[in-house]
């Protein structure tokens, strides 16, 4: 069997009910993401970026279609199996940081491994130092700036050494200087072999990604890859979103 | 330096949260603590009563000495001291069962409401825990630990602050020759303490379970969505 891409979505459909109407967040959306890629998903609000990340990250289930990650059809897994899958394979970074307000920075980083027998506190400390928060271990999120909170969230996402990092508008709530630092950190992680999928409005973020995918009304409008060697085109998959 | 850090587990998580949400935790602890102190107070006095009047008719007359008219009240039933004691014991049990149930029910209703509101406010926290890979059992464990910690603090508070208060107040009033409810020396048997402690913790944990239960079947994405 030929090597499959690390992340593969086929014909994803996801709808939400908003009041009495139904909104189609993803409309037969298909994409392949190879291991080690850094992909920026761009599009206006409500275009389906977050829905896509939620499906890839096993946080949600599609109405139809398949999400395959590491050769596992995660849409077929039960709720508890999906939780286990997230724990070992996915690191999430959210727009609003989603830290636990009552826990200190280092405790927030340790949360994902709280119930493990071995709690590598040293690793959590190293991660916080790596993201530049070596002097903020015992600070509560409320005492940290937006950029610092996002860095705690990044350290938390890395504690389990996941293969894939999913970031939803990671620079949406921080100043541009901090955003630049965070994007550099993403690039560094990508250079180390992590696969990153970033949903963003931010051109700065998208500009550093190897692959940029544009999405509108739940369909892929344009997929293109840019690297130092020049621009490469990345076509939407067969049956996927078509150019409008 | 990090090696000196105390281990991070569901108990430290619960304590951090209780400290963070101090107003709410204090409200719950005081409500529960007062309830338990009330139950300890009434039951200790009843046990004290049984202790004083058990055995002999002489004791019954001592009681009459303390509260004039009490013997005639009992005489209506033509009871000797021993019979009185037996009857008092079953009355005591009934009284304790009824008052404890009512008082506990009210306290738990308050606690259930408070916890339900707290859980609603912490939906996104549950969503975060689920998104970083917690199973529903693990989320449950965190919240139940919190319930157990609340129960334990309330109980210990009632026991170590409430009990000396009861005993001292009783001693003071007896010394002054006051009558009323404090005519007997309160007795707090160890068994009673153990039963009330176990009951408190069991009930706070089950109340928390009821408050959290319906939130665990929800998709993490729903939990993370801002409410409203």
Coordinates of C-alpha atoms in Angstrom, one line a residue:
Chain A
X1 CA 0.0 0.0 0.0
X2 CA 1.4 3.4 -0.9
X3 CA 2.2 5.8 1.9
X4 CA -0.8 7.7 2.8
X5 CA -0.6 11.4 3.8
X6 CA -0.5 12.0 7.5
X7 CA -3.8 13.8 7.4
X8 CA -6.4 13.1 4.8
X9 CA -9.9 14.4 4.6
X10 CA -12.3 13.1 2.0
X11 CA -15.6 14.8 1.1
X12 CA -16.2 16.3 4.5
X13 CA -19.6 17.8 5.1
X14 CA -20.3 19.6 8.3
X15 CA -23.4 21.6 9.1
X16 CA -24.5 23.5 12.1
X17 CA -27.9 24.6 13.2
X18 CA -28.1 28.3 14.1
X19 CA -31.5 29.0 15.4
X20 CA -33.9 27.7 12.8
X21 CA -31.5 27.8 9.9
X22 CA -28.7 25.4 8.9
X23 CA -25.2 26.7 8.1
X24 CA -22.9 24.6 6.0
X25 CA -19.5 25.0 7.5
X26 CA -17.8 22.5 5.2
X27 CA -19.1 21.5 1.9
X28 CA -17.5 18.3 0.4
X29 CA -14.0 19.4 1.6
X30 CA -11.0 17.3 0.8
X31 CA -7.4 17.9 1.5
X32 CA -4.2 15.9 2.0
X33 CA -1.5 17.1 4.4
X34 CA 1.8 15.4 4.4
X35 CA 3.9 14.8 7.5
X36 CA 6.2 17.7 8.3
X37 CA 4.2 20.3 6.4
X38 CA 3.2 23.7 7.7
X39 CA -0.2 24.5 6.3
X40 CA -2.0 27.8 6.6
X41 CA -5.8 27.7 6.2
X42 CA -7.0 31.1 5.2
X43 CA -10.4 32.5 4.8
X44 CA -13.0 34.9 6.2
X45 CA -14.8 34.3 9.4
X46 CA -17.4 31.5 9.1
X47 CA -15.6 30.1 6.1
X48 CA -15.1 26.7 7.8
X49 CA -11.5 27.0 9.0
X50 CA -12.3 26.2 12.6
X51 CA -14.6 23.4 11.7
X52 CA -11.9 21.8 9.6
X53 CA -9.4 22.0 12.5
X54 CA -11.9 20.6 14.9
X55 CA -12.5 17.6 12.6
X56 CA -8.8 17.0 12.0
X57 CA -8.3 17.3 15.8
X58 CA -11.0 14.7 16.6
X59 CA -12.9 17.4 18.6
X60 CA -16.0 17.0 16.4
X61 CA -17.5 14.6 13.9
X62 CA -18.4 15.2 10.3
X63 CA -22.0 14.8 9.0
X64 CA -20.4 12.8 6.2
X65 CA -17.0 12.1 4.7
X66 CA -13.9 10.7 6.3
X67 CA -11.0 12.1 8.3
X68 CA -8.0 9.9 8.3
X69 CA -5.0 10.8 10.5
X70 CA -2.0 8.5 10.8
X71 CA -4.1 5.9 8.9
X72 CA -6.8 6.0 11.6
X73 CA -10.3 6.9 10.5
X74 CA -10.9 9.1 13.5
X75 CA -14.5 9.9 12.6
X76 CA -15.3 6.3 13.3
X77 CA -13.8 6.3 16.8
X78 CA -15.9 6.5 19.9
X79 CA -15.8 9.6 22.2
X80 CA -13.3 8.1 24.6
X81 CA -11.1 6.7 21.9
X82 CA -11.0 10.1 20.3
X83 CA -10.0 11.6 23.6
X84 CA -7.1 9.2 23.8
X85 CA -6.2 9.9 20.2
X86 CA -6.1 13.6 20.9
X87 CA -3.9 13.1 23.9
X88 CA -1.2 11.3 22.1
X89 CA -1.3 12.9 18.6
X90 CA -2.7 16.4 18.7
X91 CA -1.6 19.6 20.3
X92 CA -4.2 22.4 20.2
X93 CA -3.6 26.1 20.3
X94 CA -6.7 28.2 20.5
X95 CA -7.4 31.9 19.7
X96 CA -8.5 32.6 23.3
X97 CA -5.7 30.5 24.8
X98 CA -8.1 28.4 26.8
X99 CA -5.9 28.1 29.8
X100 CA -7.3 27.0 33.1
X101 CA -7.6 30.2 35.1
X102 CA -7.0 28.7 38.5
X103 CA -3.8 26.9 37.6
X104 CA -0.3 28.4 37.4
X105 CA 1.6 28.5 34.1
X106 CA 3.5 25.3 34.8
X107 CA 0.4 23.5 36.1
X108 CA -1.4 24.5 32.9
X109 CA 1.4 22.9 30.9
X110 CA 1.2 19.8 33.0
X111 CA -2.6 19.4 32.7
X112 CA -2.5 17.0 29.7
X113 CA -0.3 14.6 31.6
X114 CA -1.9 15.0 35.0
X115 CA -3.1 11.5 35.3
X116 CA 0.1 9.9 33.9
X117 CA 2.2 8.0 36.4
X118 CA 5.3 9.8 35.3
X119 CA 4.9 13.6 35.4
X120 CA 7.9 15.1 33.7
X121 CA 7.9 18.4 35.6
X122 CA 11.3 19.1 34.3
X123 CA 10.1 18.8 30.7
X124 CA 7.2 21.3 31.4
X125 CA 9.8 23.7 32.9
X126 CA 12.0 23.3 29.9
X127 CA 9.1 24.0 27.5
X128 CA 8.2 27.1 29.4
X129 CA 11.8 28.2 29.3
X130 CA 11.9 27.5 25.6
X131 CA 8.9 29.7 24.9
X132 CA 10.5 32.5 27.0
X133 CA 8.6 32.1 30.2
X134 CA 11.3 30.8 32.5
X135 CA 10.5 33.4 35.1
X136 CA 6.7 33.0 35.0
X137 CA 6.3 29.4 36.2
X138 CA 4.0 30.3 39.1
X139 CA 2.0 33.0 37.5
X140 CA -1.7 32.5 37.0
X141 CA -3.0 33.2 33.5
X142 CA -4.7 36.4 34.8
X143 CA -1.3 37.8 35.6
X144 CA 0.1 37.1 32.1
X145 CA -0.2 39.2 28.9
X146 CA -2.0 37.8 25.9
X147 CA 1.3 36.8 24.2
X148 CA 2.5 35.1 27.4
X149 CA -0.7 33.2 27.7
X150 CA -0.5 32.0 24.2
X151 CA 3.1 30.8 24.9
X152 CA 1.9 28.8 27.9
X153 CA -0.7 27.3 25.6
X154 CA 2.0 26.4 23.1
X155 CA 4.1 24.8 25.8
X156 CA 1.0 22.8 26.9
X157 CA 0.4 21.7 23.3
X158 CA 3.9 20.4 23.2
X159 CA 4.0 18.5 26.5
X160 CA 2.9 15.2 25.0
X161 CA 5.2 15.6 22.0
X162 CA 2.4 15.4 19.5
X163 CA 2.9 14.7 15.8
X164 CA 0.4 17.4 14.8
X165 CA -0.1 20.9 16.1
X166 CA -3.4 22.6 15.3
X167 CA -3.7 26.3 15.9
X168 CA -6.9 28.2 15.5
X169 CA -6.1 32.0 15.0
X170 CA -3.1 31.7 17.2
X171 CA -2.2 35.4 16.7
X172 CA -5.7 36.7 16.8
X173 CA -5.5 38.2 20.2
X174 CA -1.9 39.3 20.6
X175 CA 0.2 42.2 19.4
X176 CA 2.1 42.0 16.2
X177 CA 5.6 41.8 17.8
X178 CA 4.6 38.8 19.9
X179 CA 2.8 37.4 16.9
X180 CA 6.1 37.5 15.0
X181 CA 7.9 35.6 17.8
X182 CA 5.1 33.0 17.9
X183 CA 5.3 32.5 14.2
X184 CA 9.0 32.0 14.5
X185 CA 8.4 29.4 17.1
X186 CA 6.0 27.6 14.9
X187 CA 8.6 27.7 12.1
X188 CA 11.1 26.2 14.5
X189 CA 8.7 23.4 15.5
X190 CA 8.1 22.7 11.9
X191 CA 11.8 22.5 11.2
X192 CA 12.0 19.9 13.9
X193 CA 9.5 17.8 12.0
X194 CA 6.2 18.7 13.6
X195 CA 3.2 19.0 11.2
X196 CA 1.4 22.3 11.8
X197 CA -2.0 23.3 10.5
X198 CA -2.9 26.9 11.2
X199 CA -6.3 28.5 10.7
X200 CA -5.6 32.2 10.4
X201 CA -6.5 35.6 9.0
X202 CA -3.0 36.8 9.6
X203 CA -0.8 37.2 6.4
X204 CA 2.3 37.1 8.6
X205 CA 1.4 33.6 9.8
X206 CA 0.3 32.5 6.3
X207 CA 3.4 33.9 4.7
X208 CA 5.7 31.6 6.8
X209 CA 3.7 28.5 6.0
X210 CA 4.9 26.1 3.3
X211 CA 1.4 25.6 2.1
X212 CA -1.5 28.0 1.9
X213 CA -5.0 26.9 1.4
X214 CA -7.9 29.4 0.9
X215 CA -11.3 28.4 2.0
X216 CA -14.6 30.1 1.5
X217 CA -18.1 28.9 2.3
X218 CA -16.7 25.5 3.3
X219 CA -15.0 24.9 0.0
X220 CA -11.4 25.1 -1.0
X221 CA -11.0 28.1 -3.2
X222 CA -7.3 27.9 -3.8
X223 CA -4.5 25.8 -2.6
X224 CA -0.9 26.8 -3.2
X225 CA 2.4 26.0 -1.9
X226 CA 5.2 28.4 -1.7
X227 CA 8.8 27.6 -0.8
X228 CA 12.1 29.2 -1.3
X229 CA 12.3 27.3 -4.6
X230 CA 9.3 29.2 -5.9
X231 CA 5.6 28.7 -6.0
X232 CA 4.0 25.3 -6.6
X233 CA 0.4 24.8 -7.1
X234 CA -1.5 22.4 -5.0
X235 CA -4.8 21.4 -6.5
X236 CA -7.8 20.6 -4.5
X237 CA -8.5 16.9 -4.4
X238 CA -10.9 15.2 -6.8
X239 CA -14.4 15.7 -5.4
X240 CA -13.1 18.5 -3.2
X241 CA -13.9 22.2 -3.3
X242 CA -13.6 23.6 -6.8
X243 CA -12.3 27.0 -7.9
X244 CA -15.2 29.4 -7.9
Chain B
X1 CA 14.1 24.1 41.2
X2 CA 11.2 22.3 39.6
X3 CA 12.1 19.1 41.4
X4 CA 10.9 20.7 44.7
X5 CA 7.5 21.3 43.2
X6 CA 4.8 19.3 45.0
X7 CA 3.2 16.8 42.7
X8 CA 0.3 18.0 40.6
X9 CA -2.8 15.9 40.9
X10 CA -6.6 16.2 41.1
X11 CA -6.5 17.2 44.7
X12 CA -4.1 20.1 44.0
X13 CA -6.2 21.0 41.0
X14 CA -9.3 21.1 43.2
X15 CA -7.6 23.2 45.9
X16 CA -6.3 25.6 43.3
X17 CA -9.8 26.1 41.9
X18 CA -11.4 26.5 45.4
X19 CA -8.8 29.1 46.2
X20 CA -9.3 30.9 42.9
X21 CA -13.1 30.9 43.3
X22 CA -12.9 31.8 46.9
X23 CA -16.2 33.5 47.3
X24 CA -18.2 30.6 46.0
X25 CA -16.2 28.0 47.8
X26 CA -16.5 29.9 51.1
X27 CA -20.3 30.1 50.6
X28 CA -20.6 26.4 50.1
X29 CA -18.2 25.5 52.9
X30 CA -20.0 27.8 55.4
X31 CA -23.5 26.6 54.4
X32 CA -22.4 23.0 54.7
X33 CA -20.3 23.6 57.8
X34 CA -23.2 25.3 59.6
X35 CA -25.5 22.4 58.6
X36 CA -23.1 19.9 60.0
X37 CA -22.5 21.9 63.1
X38 CA -26.2 22.1 63.6
X39 CA -26.6 18.3 63.3
X40 CA -23.6 17.8 65.6
X41 CA -25.1 20.2 68.1
X42 CA -28.6 18.7 68.2
X43 CA -27.4 15.1 68.2
X44 CA -24.7 15.7 70.9
X45 CA -27.3 17.2 73.1
X46 CA -29.6 14.3 72.5
X47 CA -26.9 11.9 73.3
X48 CA -26.1 13.9 76.3
X49 CA -29.7 13.7 77.4
X50 CA -29.7 9.9 77.0
X51 CA -26.5 9.7 78.9
X52 CA -27.9 11.7 81.8
X53 CA -31.2 9.9 82.1
X54 CA -30.1 6.4 81.4
X55 CA -30.2 3.9 84.1
X56 CA -32.0 5.0 87.1
X57 CA -35.0 6.9 88.3
X58 CA -32.6 9.0 90.4
X59 CA -31.2 10.4 87.2
X60 CA -34.6 11.2 86.0
X61 CA -35.0 13.2 89.2
X62 CA -31.8 15.0 88.6
X63 CA -33.3 16.0 85.3
X64 CA -36.4 17.2 87.1
X65 CA -34.0 19.3 89.2
X66 CA -32.5 20.8 86.2
X67 CA -35.7 21.4 84.4
X68 CA -38.7 21.6 86.6
X69 CA -41.7 19.9 85.2
X70 CA -39.7 17.5 82.9
X71 CA -40.4 14.5 85.1
X72 CA -44.1 15.1 85.2
X73 CA -44.0 15.3 81.5
X74 CA -42.4 11.9 81.4
X75 CA -44.6 10.5 84.1
X76 CA -47.5 11.0 81.8
X77 CA -46.1 7.9 80.1
X78 CA -45.4 6.2 83.4
X79 CA -41.9 5.3 82.5
X80 CA -39.1 4.3 84.7
X81 CA -35.6 5.7 84.0
X82 CA -34.7 2.5 82.1
X83 CA -37.8 2.5 80.0
X84 CA -37.4 6.2 79.5
X85 CA -33.9 5.7 78.3
X86 CA -35.0 3.0 75.7
X87 CA -37.8 5.3 74.5
X88 CA -35.5 8.2 74.4
X89 CA -33.1 6.2 72.3
X90 CA -35.6 5.4 69.7
X91 CA -36.9 9.0 69.8
X92 CA -33.4 10.2 69.4
X93 CA -32.8 8.0 66.4
X94 CA -36.1 9.2 64.8
X95 CA -35.4 12.8 65.6
X96 CA -31.9 12.6 64.2
X97 CA -33.0 10.9 61.1
X98 CA -35.8 13.5 60.4
X99 CA -33.9 16.7 61.3
X100 CA -30.7 15.5 59.6
X101 CA -32.5 14.5 56.5
X102 CA -34.3 17.9 56.3
X103 CA -31.3 20.0 57.1
X104 CA -29.0 18.0 54.8
X105 CA -31.5 18.1 52.0
X106 CA -31.7 21.9 52.2
X107 CA -27.9 22.2 52.3
X108 CA -27.5 19.8 49.4
X109 CA -30.1 21.5 47.4
X110 CA -28.2 24.7 47.8
X111 CA -24.9 22.9 47.1
X112 CA -26.4 21.3 44.0
X113 CA -27.6 24.6 42.6
X114 CA -24.3 26.3 43.3
X115 CA -22.3 23.4 41.8
X116 CA -24.6 23.3 38.7
X117 CA -24.1 27.0 38.1
X118 CA -20.3 26.6 38.7
X119 CA -20.2 23.7 36.3
X120 CA -22.1 25.7 33.7
X121 CA -19.6 28.5 34.1
X122 CA -16.8 26.0 33.7
X123 CA -18.1 24.4 30.5
X124 CA -15.2 25.8 28.5
X125 CA -12.8 24.4 31.2
X126 CA -14.3 21.0 30.7
X127 CA -14.0 21.5 26.9
X128 CA -10.3 22.3 27.3
X129 CA -9.7 19.2 29.5
X130 CA -11.5 17.1 26.9
X131 CA -9.6 18.7 24.0
X132 CA -6.2 17.9 25.6
X133 CA -7.3 14.3 25.8
X134 CA -9.0 13.7 29.2
X135 CA -11.5 10.9 29.2
X136 CA -14.9 11.6 30.8
X137 CA -13.8 9.6 33.8
X138 CA -10.8 11.8 34.3
X139 CA -12.9 15.0 34.0
X140 CA -15.3 13.4 36.4
X141 CA -12.5 12.5 38.8
X142 CA -11.4 16.2 38.9
X143 CA -14.8 17.4 39.8
X144 CA -15.6 14.7 42.3
X145 CA -12.3 15.3 44.0
X146 CA -13.4 18.9 44.3
X147 CA -16.7 17.8 45.8
X148 CA -14.9 15.5 48.3
X149 CA -12.5 18.4 49.2
X150 CA -15.4 20.7 49.9
X151 CA -17.1 18.0 52.0
X152 CA -14.0 17.4 54.0
X153 CA -13.2 21.0 54.6
X154 CA -16.8 21.7 55.7
X155 CA -16.9 18.7 57.9
X156 CA -13.5 19.4 59.6
X157 CA -14.4 23.0 60.0
X158 CA -17.7 22.1 61.7
X159 CA -16.0 19.5 63.8
X160 CA -13.0 21.5 65.0
X161 CA -14.5 24.9 65.1
X162 CA -18.2 24.0 65.8
X163 CA -17.7 21.3 68.4
X164 CA -15.5 23.2 70.8
X165 CA -18.0 26.0 70.5
X166 CA -20.9 23.7 71.3
X167 CA -19.1 22.2 74.3
X168 CA -17.9 25.5 75.7
X169 CA -21.2 27.2 75.2
X170 CA -23.0 24.3 77.0
X171 CA -20.5 24.4 79.9
X172 CA -20.8 28.1 80.2
X173 CA -24.6 28.0 80.3
X174 CA -24.7 25.1 82.7
X175 CA -22.3 26.9 85.0
X176 CA -24.5 29.9 84.9
X177 CA -27.5 27.7 85.8
X178 CA -29.3 28.6 82.6
X179 CA -31.9 26.1 81.6
X180 CA -33.2 25.7 78.1
X181 CA -31.7 23.3 75.7
X182 CA -28.3 23.3 77.4
X183 CA -29.4 21.6 80.5
X184 CA -27.3 18.6 79.7
X185 CA -23.6 18.1 79.1
X186 CA -23.3 17.4 75.3
X187 CA -21.9 14.1 74.4
X188 CA -20.3 13.5 71.0
X189 CA -19.7 9.8 70.4
X190 CA -16.9 9.0 67.9
X191 CA -19.3 6.8 65.9
X192 CA -21.5 9.8 65.3
X193 CA -18.6 11.9 64.1
X194 CA -17.5 9.1 61.7
X195 CA -21.1 8.6 60.4
X196 CA -21.7 12.4 59.9
X197 CA -18.2 12.7 58.2
X198 CA -18.8 9.8 55.8
X199 CA -22.3 11.0 55.1
X200 CA -21.1 14.6 54.3
X201 CA -18.4 13.4 51.9
X202 CA -20.7 10.9 50.2
X203 CA -23.4 13.5 49.7
X204 CA -21.1 16.3 48.5
X205 CA -19.5 13.9 46.0
X206 CA -22.9 12.6 44.7
X207 CA -24.2 16.1 44.4
X208 CA -21.2 17.1 42.4
X209 CA -21.8 14.0 40.3
X210 CA -25.3 15.0 39.5
X211 CA -24.2 18.5 38.6
X212 CA -21.4 17.4 36.2
X213 CA -23.0 14.3 34.8
X214 CA -25.0 15.8 31.9
X215 CA -22.1 17.8 30.7
X216 CA -19.8 14.9 30.0
X217 CA -21.7 13.5 27.0
X218 CA -21.4 16.8 25.1
X219 CA -18.9 17.1 22.3
X220 CA -15.8 19.0 23.3
X221 CA -16.5 21.5 20.6
X222 CA -19.8 22.4 22.1
X223 CA -18.2 22.9 25.5
X224 CA -15.6 25.2 24.1
X225 CA -18.1 27.3 22.3
X226 CA -18.7 30.6 24.2
X227 CA -22.2 30.4 25.7
X228 CA -24.9 32.8 24.8

